[in-house]
Amino acid sequence: MITRDLLLAVRRRADVATTLLFFVLVASLFPLGVGPEPNLLRAIAPGVIWVAALLASMLGLGRMFAADHADGTLEQMLLGAAPLGVIVSAKAVAHWLVSGLPLIVLAPVLAIQFDLPREAFFVLVASLALGTPALTLIGAIGAALTVGVRGAGVLTALLILPLYVPVLILGTGAVDAAAAGLGVQAHLLLLAAFLVFAIAFAPWATSAALRISLD
Amino acid sequence: MSQPGEVAHTPGSMWSGRINWFKYSSPQSFFPLAGAAVPWCAIPAALLCVAGLYVGFFIAPTDQQQGESYRIIFIHVPAAWMSMFIYLVMAFWAGVGLVFNTRLSGMMANALAPTGALFTFIALWTGALWGKPTWGTYWVWDARLTSELILLFLYFGYMALAAAIEDPRRADRAAALFALVGVINIPVIYFSVQWWNTLHQGASVSLTRAPTMAATMFLGMMLVALGFWMYSIAVSLYRVRTIILQRERHTEWVADYTRQHA
Amino acid sequence: MNWGGLDAFLAMGGHGFYVWGSYIVTFALLAIEVARLRRARREAMRCVKPGTDLQQADRS
C-alpha cells in the first residue's frame, strides 16, 4: 500500500521539480518586493522561507486524493480491507516526500540568499523537518474534506491556512531565536509536540473526512 | 399518529421527559418551537442592550487614561465573547450532528455561523476604532485581535465549505468536521499567537487590559453581553427556521405551512 | 453621569468619530442581518407555492 503511493510519487519527478521551483520563486519575490537591504532581508528570512515552504507544501495537496478519486480507486479503498488510517498515512508520507523533503534540502540555499547567520541554518532545517510533516498531515484533512468539490484548491487553502498558523509561529520562532543566539530547545520541543499531536489526530480526522466526502 | 411534541402517556411515563426531547430533534417538530422562542429572545435582547448602553453612557464614569474612547468596550468585549461562544456552540451542534446523525443539528450549526462571523467582524472593527485613539494605529497585531482575525477565517472557511458542496447532507457533515477540527485547534492557535506576540513586542499591547475597571463599566459590559447573547439565539432560531423551510420544501407539512402563511 | 448637553455627548471628548463609528456600524450590521434574514425567509416561503406540483418544481 505504502509502496504504491511512493512509487507513483517517485515517478512524478516533475512534481518535485515544480514544488522546488515554486518554493524558490516565492522566496525570491520578497527581496524584489521589499528591496535588497541586507539587514531587512536577514530579519524577514525565517518568515519568508517558512511561508514559501508552507505554500509550496500546500500546493501539492490537490494531488493527494484527486487522481484516485477521478478513477474510482478511492471509493474502492474505502470498501477495501486495509484500514483507512493506513491508506491516509501512506498518502501523507508520499506527499511529504514530494512536497516536504525537497524543501528541507533546498532551504539552506535560500538561507544563504538571505544571508541568514550560520548558527540558524541547522535550526532552519530542523524546524522544517519537524514542521513540514505536520503541514502535510493537517493539509490532508483539508484535501479530504474537499474531494471532488469545484474550486477545491482555493477552498482547501482557506480551510487549512488558519490551522497552519501554530506551526508557522513555532517554526519561525525557532529560527529567529537561533539567529539571535538564544536557546531553541523550547521551540523545537513544542514543534515536535505539535507533530506528535498531528500524527495522532490527523489521520483519523482525514479518514472521517474521506468517509463524509465519499459516502 | 401523535402530533409533534405530544407526550405519550404510557404506563412507563416517567420517561416521558426523554421521549419529549427526542421528538423535538426532527425539523418538523422543532420548527414551531423555534418560532415561539424567537420573540421571547428578541425582546429581552433589545431591552438588555438598551439597559447596558444606558449604564455605559450615563452611569459609568470617564476613564482616566483613555477618556471617552474607552466606551467602545461596551460593544467590543461582548462581541468578542459572542464570537468565541457562538463558535463553541456551533462546534457542539456540529459534533452532535456527526455522532447522532441528526439533520437538525447540522442545520443549527449552519444557522449559527453567520452570526458568529458577524460578531467576530464587529469585534475586529470596534477593536480597530478603539486602537486608533488609544495606540495611534487602526490595527495592532496584539494577541487578542490577531486571534479574532484567525477566528474570522475559521468562520469563513466553515461557511465556504458548506456552500461549496451541493449535497446538503455532505455539506453539513464536512463543515461539521471542519468546525470540530477548528475548535480543537483554537486553544493551540490562541496560545501560539499569544506567545508570538510576546516574542516580538516587549510590553504586550492588549486592548482589553483594563486593570481598574469600575463596577459600573463591568455591569454595562455584562448587560450588553447578555443582550447580544439573546440576540444571537433569536437570530439563529429564525435562520434555522428558514433553513428548515428550504431543506424540507418537498414535504407536505412545509407545503401546508406556506399555504397557510403565504 | 451627566453630559454637558447634546454637543458634549456627540463629541465624546474628541473621540466621537471612533465611538460613534463603532456603535453605528455595529447596530447597522445587526439590522442588516435581520433584514437579510427576513428576505431569505420570504424567498423560502415563495419557493413552495401553494398548489405547485412538487415534482415539477424539482425538475425546474
XYZ file of C-alpha atoms in Angstrom:
537
model
C 0.000 0.000 0.000
C 2.681 2.446 1.013
C 4.958 1.347 -1.770
C 2.283 2.012 -4.356
C 1.958 5.668 -3.466
C 5.700 6.007 -3.064
C 6.330 4.539 -6.482
C 3.785 6.886 -8.004
C 5.409 9.804 -6.251
C 8.882 8.896 -7.299
C 7.807 8.576 -10.888
C 6.375 12.054 -10.793
C 9.740 13.719 -10.592
C 8.236 16.685 -12.326
C 6.135 17.326 -9.222
C 9.236 17.565 -7.090
C 10.768 19.979 -9.559
C 7.712 22.241 -9.706
C 7.418 22.272 -5.927
C 11.033 23.312 -5.569
C 10.714 25.896 -8.276
C 7.671 27.405 -6.602
C 9.499 27.461 -3.280
C 12.449 29.350 -4.704
C 10.269 31.681 -6.755
C 8.070 32.739 -3.860
C 11.052 33.295 -1.610
C 12.723 35.352 -4.337
C 9.678 37.572 -4.716
C 10.191 39.067 -1.290
C 13.531 40.765 -1.896
C 12.043 42.056 -5.136
C 9.138 43.405 -3.160
C 10.866 44.882 -0.119
C 14.229 45.873 -1.534
C 17.696 44.316 -1.255
C 18.707 45.863 2.075
C 20.634 43.034 3.790
C 19.558 43.769 7.352
C 15.921 43.778 6.396
C 16.244 40.546 4.430
C 18.094 38.870 7.262
C 15.286 39.868 9.616
C 12.477 38.571 7.410
C 14.332 35.466 6.179
C 12.883 32.917 8.628
C 9.332 34.104 7.961
C 9.785 34.268 4.203
C 11.393 30.848 3.887
C 8.787 29.304 6.146
C 5.836 30.893 4.336
C 7.260 29.855 0.972
C 7.684 26.287 2.241
C 4.175 26.307 3.668
C 2.650 27.461 0.386
C 4.708 25.023 -1.680
C 3.601 22.173 0.553
C 0.000 23.297 0.308
C 0.077 23.363 -3.474
C 0.728 19.664 -3.625
C -2.279 18.758 -1.521
C -4.600 18.676 -4.511
C -2.682 15.672 -5.782
C -3.225 13.642 -2.663
C -6.668 12.308 -3.409
C -7.607 13.748 -6.784
C -6.148 11.086 -9.065
C -7.532 8.186 -7.071
C -10.883 9.875 -6.783
C -11.081 10.502 -10.515
C -10.638 6.876 -11.500
C -12.677 5.421 -8.664
C -9.810 3.845 -6.751
C -10.527 5.980 -3.721
C -14.021 4.576 -3.300
C -12.629 1.077 -3.579
C -10.117 1.881 -0.869
C -12.960 2.856 1.435
C -14.580 -0.520 0.912
C -11.343 -2.457 0.936
C -9.645 -4.434 3.634
C -6.853 -2.024 4.511
C -7.796 0.358 7.332
C -8.382 3.853 6.040
C -5.922 5.321 8.536
C -3.093 3.335 6.988
C -4.035 4.413 3.484
C -4.217 8.029 4.534
C -0.866 7.828 6.319
C 0.731 6.309 3.241
C -0.570 9.133 1.109
C 0.702 11.646 3.641
C 4.161 10.102 3.554
C 4.137 10.183 -0.237
C 3.038 13.821 -0.231
C 5.775 14.779 2.203
C 8.444 13.024 0.159
C 7.478 15.108 -2.850
C 6.385 18.400 -1.288
C 8.202 18.482 2.056
C 11.558 16.758 1.989
C 12.891 18.571 -1.095
C 12.166 21.887 0.594
C 14.167 20.875 3.635
C 17.084 20.018 1.384
C 16.911 23.292 -0.524
C 16.240 25.562 2.449
C 19.922 26.183 3.312
C 20.454 27.556 -0.203
C 17.682 30.078 0.349
C 19.148 30.855 3.753
C 22.380 31.820 2.035
C 20.402 34.047 -0.345
C 19.014 35.914 2.630
C 22.315 35.945 4.487
C 20.904 34.151 7.476
C 23.544 33.682 10.176
C 25.334 30.343 10.085
C 24.053 29.376 13.541
C 20.484 29.419 12.259
C 20.980 27.006 9.379
C 20.687 23.835 11.384
C 17.653 25.101 13.254
C 16.009 26.122 9.986
C 16.430 22.610 8.647
C 15.317 21.087 11.939
C 12.246 23.274 12.196
C 11.253 22.443 8.620
C 11.924 18.757 9.243
C 9.539 18.821 12.182
C 7.082 21.245 10.653
C 6.550 20.063 7.077
C 5.204 16.624 8.096
C 2.749 18.407 10.379
C 1.727 20.638 7.470
C 1.194 17.581 5.294
C -0.928 15.878 7.939
C -3.117 18.906 8.590
C -3.353 19.595 4.874
C -4.608 16.067 4.296
C -7.688 16.863 6.375
C -8.456 19.814 4.144
C -7.815 17.816 0.981
C -10.107 15.028 2.178
C -12.923 17.451 3.008
C -12.855 18.967 -0.466
C -12.517 15.835 -2.620
C -14.370 16.356 -5.881
C -15.613 19.824 -4.944
C -15.453 22.573 -7.529
C -12.759 25.077 -6.699
C -11.206 22.685 -4.209
C -7.735 24.231 -4.421
C -8.566 27.655 -3.072
C -11.143 26.236 -0.697
C -8.576 23.865 0.818
C -6.202 26.778 1.290
C -8.902 28.807 3.025
C -9.615 25.890 5.348
C -6.115 24.936 6.374
C -4.129 28.179 6.396
C -5.601 29.197 9.767
C -4.695 25.762 11.079
C -1.135 26.216 9.810
C -0.594 29.273 11.998
C 0.792 27.499 15.110
C 3.350 25.565 13.055
C 4.384 28.740 11.265
C 4.803 30.658 14.515
C 6.767 27.872 16.185
C 8.973 27.269 13.163
C 9.895 30.868 12.534
C 10.236 31.458 16.273
C 12.861 28.740 16.442
C 14.898 30.161 13.587
C 14.622 33.696 14.924
C 15.861 32.537 18.305
C 18.796 30.733 16.720
C 19.715 33.774 14.660
C 19.679 35.882 17.813
C 21.827 33.373 19.659
C 19.083 32.346 22.056
C 18.053 28.866 23.078
C 15.895 26.914 20.634
C 15.080 23.877 22.716
C 11.654 25.076 23.771
C 10.633 25.923 20.212
C 11.782 22.632 18.728
C 10.218 20.654 21.549
C 6.902 22.416 21.011
C 7.174 21.756 17.285
C 7.845 18.097 17.995
C 4.884 18.005 20.368
C 2.656 19.518 17.704
C 3.900 16.954 15.198
C 3.081 14.119 17.585
C -0.356 15.651 18.122
C -0.829 15.788 14.351
C 0.337 12.187 13.841
C -2.093 11.001 16.491
C -5.087 13.016 15.397
C -4.858 13.938 11.724
C -5.099 10.513 10.020
C -8.226 9.764 11.995
C -9.780 13.104 11.064
C -8.726 12.630 7.440
C -10.348 9.187 7.318
C -13.538 10.606 8.780
C -13.431 13.384 6.198
C -12.971 10.889 3.358
C -15.955 8.892 4.550
C -18.038 12.038 4.655
C -16.900 13.024 1.192
C -17.480 9.712 -0.487
C -20.460 8.132 1.229
C -50.175 9.280 14.709
C -49.274 11.607 17.544
C -48.761 15.314 16.954
C -45.239 16.693 17.269
C -44.424 17.421 20.871
C -47.228 15.321 22.289
C -46.002 13.149 25.084
C -47.158 9.562 25.087
C -48.867 8.806 28.370
C -47.856 5.211 28.710
C -47.516 3.291 31.954
C -43.827 3.980 31.802
C -44.497 7.691 31.571
C -41.672 8.560 33.931
C -39.623 8.511 30.728
C -41.979 10.960 29.097
C -39.471 13.736 29.550
C -36.914 11.901 27.468
C -39.397 10.979 24.756
C -40.366 14.618 24.585
C -36.763 15.682 23.964
C -36.037 13.424 21.045
C -39.341 14.332 19.458
C -38.081 17.882 19.071
C -34.990 16.730 17.232
C -36.900 16.446 13.988
C -37.066 19.594 11.900
C -40.825 19.423 11.713
C -41.390 19.416 15.451
C -38.603 21.881 16.190
C -39.952 24.431 13.701
C -42.874 25.760 15.770
C -40.849 25.598 18.986
C -38.171 27.789 17.455
C -40.789 30.157 16.110
C -42.326 30.581 19.542
C -38.942 31.196 21.115
C -37.819 33.961 18.764
C -39.835 36.847 20.262
C -39.037 35.615 23.784
C -35.370 36.159 22.956
C -35.594 39.157 20.686
C -37.397 41.432 23.103
C -35.110 40.779 26.082
C -32.198 41.261 23.683
C -33.316 44.767 22.813
C -34.074 45.627 26.434
C -30.760 44.317 27.723
C -28.793 46.183 25.076
C -30.613 49.416 25.819
C -30.062 48.921 29.547
C -26.411 48.091 29.080
C -25.766 51.066 26.860
C -27.624 53.335 29.236
C -25.358 52.181 32.039
C -22.375 52.519 29.744
C -23.056 56.043 28.630
C -24.869 57.633 31.531
C -23.705 55.839 34.657
C -20.177 54.622 34.025
C -17.553 57.309 34.606
C -14.958 58.576 32.182
C -11.788 56.553 32.089
C -8.746 58.346 33.431
C -6.308 57.079 30.836
C -8.378 56.730 27.723
C -11.030 59.383 28.054
C -14.296 58.694 26.337
C -12.972 56.363 23.646
C -12.981 53.501 26.124
C -16.764 53.399 25.828
C -16.270 51.253 22.751
C -15.550 48.494 25.230
C -19.280 48.116 25.786
C -19.595 46.559 22.357
C -16.079 45.326 21.664
C -15.774 42.923 24.575
C -19.320 41.491 24.357
C -18.878 40.989 20.605
C -15.583 39.187 21.173
C -17.165 36.984 23.832
C -20.038 36.161 21.477
C -17.687 35.378 18.604
C -15.974 32.716 20.680
C -19.069 31.436 22.445
C -21.029 31.015 19.222
C -18.154 29.044 17.704
C -18.234 26.679 20.662
C -21.993 26.213 20.376
C -21.645 25.728 16.623
C -18.961 23.100 17.145
C -21.156 21.437 19.771
C -24.083 21.066 17.387
C -21.691 20.003 14.638
C -20.413 17.234 16.898
C -23.910 16.158 17.905
C -24.898 16.023 14.241
C -21.920 13.848 13.350
C -22.330 11.477 16.279
C -26.098 11.075 16.286
C -26.582 11.631 12.569
C -29.381 14.150 13.188
C -30.154 16.550 10.377
C -31.376 19.313 12.626
C -28.059 19.617 14.464
C -26.231 20.293 11.215
C -28.829 22.878 10.262
C -28.441 24.565 13.636
C -24.682 24.768 13.218
C -25.174 26.338 9.777
C -27.600 28.820 11.296
C -25.096 29.918 13.945
C -22.120 30.504 11.682
C -23.096 33.807 10.009
C -23.991 35.419 13.323
C -20.727 34.253 14.842
C -18.799 35.636 11.895
C -20.672 38.920 12.219
C -19.747 39.325 15.881
C -16.162 38.454 15.063
C -16.129 41.212 12.467
C -17.714 43.637 14.920
C -15.045 42.769 17.468
C -12.348 43.473 14.884
C -13.977 46.679 13.641
C -14.536 48.116 17.096
C -11.069 46.961 18.104
C -9.584 48.911 15.229
C -11.571 52.043 16.051
C -10.566 51.708 19.684
C -6.945 51.203 18.765
C -6.596 54.393 16.771
C -7.195 56.910 19.568
C -5.529 54.686 22.138
C -2.462 53.358 20.375
C -2.274 55.539 17.299
C -2.949 52.912 14.618
C -6.089 51.284 13.331
C -4.625 47.836 13.502
C -2.445 46.398 16.223
C -1.132 42.883 15.950
C -1.897 42.103 19.540
C -2.719 38.558 20.549
C -6.447 39.113 21.023
C -7.088 40.907 17.735
C -4.901 38.523 15.747
C -6.688 35.533 17.253
C -10.020 37.154 16.400
C -8.832 37.576 12.824
C -7.936 33.893 12.594
C -11.304 33.040 14.128
C -12.956 35.050 11.348
C -11.032 32.975 8.807
C -12.261 29.804 10.507
C -15.854 31.014 10.283
C -15.424 31.916 6.622
C -13.855 28.539 5.940
C -16.824 26.819 7.531
C -19.322 28.822 5.504
C -17.350 28.469 2.265
C -17.085 24.709 2.687
C -20.787 24.339 3.446
C -21.671 26.492 0.446
C -19.328 24.736 -1.986
C -20.762 21.255 -1.553
C -24.026 20.688 -3.312
C -25.453 17.770 -1.372
C -26.814 19.283 1.874
C -26.049 16.211 3.971
C -22.465 16.014 2.824
C -22.088 19.770 3.163
C -23.342 19.706 6.755
C -21.119 16.817 7.738
C -17.985 18.151 6.061
C -18.461 21.583 7.582
C -19.172 19.946 10.947
C -15.899 18.058 10.833
C -14.100 21.247 9.936
C -15.744 23.051 12.848
C -14.566 20.321 15.219
C -11.024 20.384 13.865
C -11.126 24.143 14.275
C -12.409 24.050 17.830
C -9.598 21.719 18.880
C -7.061 23.971 17.230
C -8.387 27.240 18.625
C -6.609 26.940 22.000
C -3.406 25.964 20.177
C -3.769 28.899 17.798
C -4.580 31.282 20.636
C -1.580 30.301 22.739
C 0.820 30.304 19.834
C -0.388 33.767 18.773
C -0.075 34.978 22.353
C 3.462 33.615 22.509
C 4.265 35.147 19.111
C 3.058 38.476 20.352
C 5.251 38.485 23.463
C 8.230 37.446 21.363
C 8.014 40.437 19.122
C 6.893 43.150 21.447
C 8.426 43.967 24.793
C 5.314 45.049 26.604
C 2.397 43.152 25.202
C -0.118 45.546 23.842
C -3.530 44.495 24.959
C -6.559 46.471 24.009
C -8.713 44.886 26.647
C -6.443 45.407 29.586
C -8.498 47.426 31.993
C -6.843 46.830 35.357
C -9.065 49.170 37.249
C -12.474 48.640 35.786
C -15.198 50.365 37.691
C -18.090 48.128 38.684
C -20.439 50.162 36.550
C -18.282 49.577 33.478
C -18.394 45.870 34.111
C -22.144 45.995 34.612
C -22.650 47.777 31.333
C -20.489 45.231 29.537
C -22.351 42.297 31.092
C -25.762 43.702 30.200
C -24.778 44.208 26.566
C -23.174 40.751 26.520
C -26.420 39.184 27.706
C -28.292 41.271 25.153
C -26.027 40.045 22.364
C -26.475 36.520 23.594
C -30.264 36.772 23.437
C -29.962 38.387 20.036
C -27.802 35.523 18.782
C -30.318 32.953 19.965
C -33.225 34.811 18.384
C -31.442 35.330 15.080
C -30.122 31.765 14.894
C -33.527 30.272 15.620
C -35.079 32.498 12.965
C -32.398 31.485 10.495
C -32.739 27.776 11.207
C -36.452 28.049 10.512
C -35.685 29.382 7.057
C -33.118 26.624 6.538
C -35.715 24.052 7.553
C -38.205 25.512 5.080
C -35.621 25.278 2.313
C -34.390 21.800 3.105
C -37.793 20.313 3.778
C -39.617 22.036 0.942
C -40.585 18.672 -0.567
C -42.573 17.635 2.472
C -46.233 18.094 2.901
C -46.065 19.948 6.174
C -43.952 22.671 4.576
C -46.388 22.917 1.689
C -49.222 23.266 4.198
C -47.305 25.853 6.163
C -46.506 28.054 3.172
C -50.072 27.799 2.034
C -51.301 28.964 5.419
C -48.794 31.781 5.812
C -48.439 32.972 2.224
C -23.280 60.836 34.771
C -24.499 63.956 33.123
C -23.165 65.130 29.841
C -22.966 68.876 29.397
C -25.598 68.873 26.704
C -26.008 67.056 23.406
C -22.868 68.589 21.920
C -20.629 67.082 24.556
C -22.408 63.747 24.185
C -21.792 63.650 20.445
C -18.228 64.838 20.731
C -17.238 62.144 23.242
C -14.242 64.108 24.426
C -12.882 64.424 20.914
C -13.267 60.733 20.191
C -16.732 60.993 18.758
C -15.678 59.599 15.388
C -14.363 56.412 16.929
C -17.103 55.845 19.459
C -19.981 56.597 17.135
C -18.227 54.924 14.234
C -18.186 51.756 16.298
C -21.728 51.943 17.556
C -23.350 52.959 14.302
C -21.599 50.278 12.266
C -22.345 47.615 14.867
C -26.056 48.241 15.078
C -26.305 48.837 11.346
C -24.754 45.415 10.750
C -27.143 43.788 13.199
C -30.076 45.500 11.494
C -28.817 44.390 8.078
C -28.533 40.832 9.336
C -32.147 40.874 10.492
C -33.284 42.418 7.204
C -31.454 39.793 5.180
C -32.944 37.045 7.313
C -36.432 38.295 6.689
C -35.796 38.487 2.965
C -34.382 34.958 2.925
C -37.450 33.673 4.729
C -39.759 35.373 2.263
C -37.888 33.758 -0.610
C -38.080 30.362 1.041
C -41.818 30.771 1.519
C -42.184 31.624 -2.143
C -40.169 28.549 -3.069
C -43.091 26.269 -2.400
C -46.051 27.996 -3.964
C -49.386 26.702 -2.767
C -50.734 24.159 -5.209
C -47.453 23.672 -7.053
C -46.838 20.192 -8.278
C -43.847 19.385 -6.125
C -42.295 17.016 -8.617
C -42.471 19.594 -11.364
C -40.825 22.179 -9.132
C -37.991 19.721 -8.660
C -37.312 19.469 -12.343
C -37.325 23.224 -12.987
